[in-house]
Coordinates of C-alpha atoms in Angstrom, one line a residue:
M167 CA 21.8 -11.0 2.4
G168 CA 19.0 -10.1 -0.2
I169 CA 15.8 -11.6 -0.5
S170 CA 16.6 -13.1 -3.5
K171 CA 19.5 -15.0 -2.1
V172 CA 17.3 -16.0 1.0
M173 CA 14.9 -17.5 -0.9
G174 CA 17.1 -19.3 -3.1
C175 CA 18.9 -21.1 -0.3
V176 CA 15.5 -21.8 1.3
S177 CA 14.1 -23.0 -1.8
T178 CA 17.2 -25.1 -2.1
I179 CA 16.8 -26.6 1.4
L180 CA 13.0 -27.5 0.7
L181 CA 13.8 -29.1 -2.6
S182 CA 16.8 -31.5 -1.0
T183 CA 14.5 -32.4 1.8
S184 CA 11.8 -33.1 -0.8
V185 CA 13.8 -35.4 -2.8
F186 CA 15.2 -37.1 0.3
L187 CA 11.7 -37.8 1.3
K188 CA 10.6 -39.0 -2.0
K189 CA 13.3 -41.7 -2.1
S190 CA 12.2 -42.6 1.4
G191 CA 9.0 -43.5 -0.1
R192 CA 7.2 -40.5 1.7
T193 CA 5.8 -39.0 -1.3
Y194 CA 2.5 -37.1 0.2
T195 CA 5.2 -35.3 2.5
A196 CA 7.6 -34.5 -0.4
V197 CA 4.9 -32.9 -2.6
P198 CA 4.2 -30.0 -0.6
L199 CA 7.8 -29.1 -0.2
L200 CA 8.3 -29.3 -3.5
L201 CA 5.6 -27.0 -4.4
S202 CA 6.8 -24.6 -1.7
A203 CA 10.5 -24.9 -3.3
L204 CA 9.3 -24.1 -6.9
V205 CA 7.2 -21.0 -5.3
G206 CA 10.5 -20.0 -3.6
Y207 CA 12.6 -20.3 -6.7
T208 CA 10.0 -18.1 -8.6
V209 CA 10.2 -15.4 -5.6
S210 CA 14.0 -15.8 -5.8
I211 CA 14.3 -15.0 -9.5
A212 CA 11.5 -12.3 -9.5
S213 CA 13.1 -10.4 -6.5
H214 CA 16.7 -10.6 -8.0
P215 CA 17.9 -6.9 -9.0
A216 CA 18.3 -7.7 -12.4
V217 CA 14.8 -8.7 -12.7
N218 CA 12.9 -7.0 -10.0
L219 CA 9.4 -7.9 -10.5
P220 CA 7.4 -7.3 -7.5
L221 CA 4.0 -7.2 -9.7
I222 CA 4.4 -10.9 -10.0
L223 CA 2.6 -11.3 -6.8
G224 CA -0.6 -9.8 -8.2
K225 CA -1.0 -7.2 -5.4
S226 CA -3.6 -4.6 -6.5
S227 CA -3.5 -0.9 -6.2
H228 CA -6.2 -1.2 -3.5
G229 CA -3.8 -3.7 -1.7
S230 CA -5.4 -6.8 -2.4
F231 CA -4.5 -10.1 -3.6
P232 CA -6.4 -12.0 -6.4
L233 CA -7.3 -15.7 -5.8
W234 CA -4.9 -16.8 -8.1
S235 CA -2.1 -15.2 -6.1
K236 CA -3.3 -16.5 -2.9
F237 CA -3.4 -20.2 -4.1
L238 CA -0.3 -19.9 -5.9
F239 CA 2.0 -18.0 -3.8
A240 CA 0.2 -18.9 -0.4
P241 CA 3.5 -20.6 1.3
Y242 CA 5.6 -17.5 0.5
L243 CA 2.9 -14.8 1.5
L244 CA 1.9 -17.0 4.4
T245 CA 5.7 -17.2 5.5
V246 CA 6.1 -13.2 5.1
R247 CA 3.2 -12.3 7.3
V248 CA 4.4 -14.9 10.3
Y249 CA 8.1 -13.8 9.7
T250 CA 7.1 -10.1 9.9
V251 CA 5.0 -10.2 13.2
F252 CA 7.3 -12.7 14.8
K253 CA 10.5 -10.5 13.9
R254 CA 8.8 -7.2 15.4
M255 CA 8.0 -9.2 18.6
K256 CA 11.6 -10.3 19.1
R257 CA 13.0 -7.3 18.3
R258 CA 10.6 -5.1 20.4
E259 CA 11.1 -2.2 18.3
S260 CA 8.9 0.8 18.4
L261 CA 5.9 0.6 16.3
Y262 CA 6.8 3.7 14.5
D263 CA 8.9 6.9 14.4
E264 CA 8.1 10.3 13.6
I265 CA 10.4 11.9 11.2
V266 CA 9.1 15.2 10.9
E267 CA 5.8 16.7 12.3
G268 CA 3.0 14.7 10.5
L269 CA 5.4 12.2 8.7
Y270 CA 6.0 8.8 10.2
L271 CA 7.9 5.6 9.4
G272 CA 7.4 2.1 10.6
G273 CA 6.5 -1.5 9.5
W274 CA 3.3 -3.1 8.6
P275 CA 0.6 -2.3 11.0
T276 CA -1.5 -5.5 12.1
S277 CA -3.9 -3.5 14.2
L278 CA -5.3 0.0 14.5
S279 CA -3.4 0.5 17.5
R280 CA -0.4 0.4 15.8
L281 CA -1.0 3.1 13.4
P282 CA 0.0 6.5 14.4
P283 CA -2.5 9.2 16.0
G284 CA -4.5 11.5 13.7
D285 CA -6.2 8.9 11.6
P286 CA -3.0 8.8 9.1
V287 CA -3.1 7.9 5.3
V288 CA -0.9 5.0 4.4
I289 CA 1.7 4.7 1.8
D290 CA 2.4 0.9 1.7
C291 CA 5.7 0.2 0.4
T292 CA 5.3 -4.0 0.4
C293 CA 4.1 -6.3 -2.6
E294 CA 3.7 -9.1 -0.1
L295 CA 1.5 -7.7 2.5
P296 CA -2.2 -6.6 2.1
R297 CA -3.9 -3.6 3.0
T298 CA -5.2 -4.3 6.4
Y299 CA -9.1 -3.9 6.9
F300 CA -8.7 -0.7 9.4
V301 CA -7.2 1.3 6.7
P302 CA -9.7 2.7 4.2
A303 CA -9.0 2.6 0.3
E304 CA -9.3 6.3 0.1
S305 CA -6.7 6.8 2.7
Y306 CA -4.2 4.2 1.0
L307 CA -1.5 4.2 -1.8
C308 CA 0.4 1.1 -2.7
I309 CA 4.0 1.3 -3.9
P310 CA 4.8 -2.3 -4.2
L311 CA 8.4 -3.1 -3.4
W312 CA 10.4 -6.5 -2.5
D313 CA 11.5 -6.0 1.4
S314 CA 14.4 -3.5 1.7
R315 CA 14.4 -2.5 -1.8
S316 CA 14.5 1.1 -2.6
P317 CA 11.9 2.5 -4.7
D318 CA 12.7 3.9 -8.3
P319 CA 12.3 7.7 -9.3
T320 CA 8.8 7.4 -10.7
Q321 CA 7.6 5.6 -7.6
I322 CA 9.1 8.1 -5.3
E323 CA 7.6 10.8 -7.2
C324 CA 4.3 9.4 -7.0
A325 CA 4.6 8.6 -3.3
V326 CA 5.7 12.3 -2.7
H327 CA 3.1 14.0 -4.4
W328 CA 0.4 11.9 -3.0
G329 CA 2.0 12.4 0.3
C330 CA 2.3 16.2 -0.1
Q331 CA -1.5 16.3 -1.1
K332 CA -2.8 14.7 1.9
R333 CA -0.3 16.8 4.2
S334 CA -2.1 20.0 2.8
E335 CA -5.3 18.7 3.7
K336 CA -3.6 18.1 7.3
K337 CA -3.4 14.5 7.2
P338 CA -0.6 12.8 9.0
V339 CA 1.2 10.4 6.4
Y340 CA 2.4 6.8 7.6
I341 CA 5.0 5.3 5.3
H342 CA 5.7 1.7 5.9
C343 CA 7.4 -1.3 4.5
A344 CA 7.4 -4.7 6.2
N345 CA 9.9 -4.0 8.8
G346 CA 10.2 -0.2 8.8
M347 CA 13.6 -0.3 7.0
I348 CA 15.2 3.2 7.2
E349 CA 16.2 2.8 3.4
L350 CA 12.9 3.3 2.5
L351 CA 12.5 6.8 4.0
E352 CA 15.9 7.8 2.5
G353 CA 14.8 6.5 -0.8
I354 CA 11.4 8.7 -0.6
V355 CA 12.5 11.9 0.9
L356 CA 16.3 12.3 -0.5
M357 CA 14.7 12.5 -4.2
K358 CA 16.6 14.9 -6.2
T359 CA 14.4 16.7 -8.2
S360 CA 14.0 20.4 -9.5
D361 CA 10.7 20.9 -7.8
T362 CA 12.1 21.3 -4.2
T363 CA 8.6 22.5 -3.0
I364 CA 7.5 19.0 -3.3
L365 CA 10.1 17.9 -0.2
S366 CA 10.1 21.1 1.5
S367 CA 6.1 20.8 2.2
F368 CA 7.3 17.5 4.1
G369 CA 9.1 19.7 6.3
M370 CA 12.2 18.2 5.6
P371 CA 15.3 20.4 6.4
G372 CA 17.7 21.3 3.7
F373 CA 15.0 21.1 1.1
E374 CA 13.2 24.7 1.6
N375 CA 13.3 27.1 -1.4

């Protein structure tokens, strides 16, 4: 089930609960649930494939969120952070995987120890999670995507060119979304382009000139 459907279902439950509490005279309890439901419906619409508007959350190119976004979308942003950490703990997955030499794929790094070795640069493919403090701005590229969504050709080209530039500087590249979905890597490294040197410079088999 996609994020749009999940948020729609969760928001409907919150709205129904809010209405029930309001009718029971528990207005103070109902209001927060109502506001959370409205935020959820907004995210549900914005994340629908027909709309696909991750920029609605206001995440900057430096990976930070403005105050208005933190306030307006607080229920969603906080829930995503908690869910991401909990899901990683529950699955007990590897922190990251090395796809080829110098190219890593994983989930949102919550601490410095969760980054690959070698002081990697980071390609952040989330629109809901911030750049963590231990990742320098000059070693960071944000490609805002909803969780489990693939990047479009323009975003792919941007990520590949930036990543190749950093690889030419002998820097490891760490690509992450919220949970380390393999679809993300497929979307980036399987870009069909006439400039095959872009992909072969990552060391991907089958893309050499």
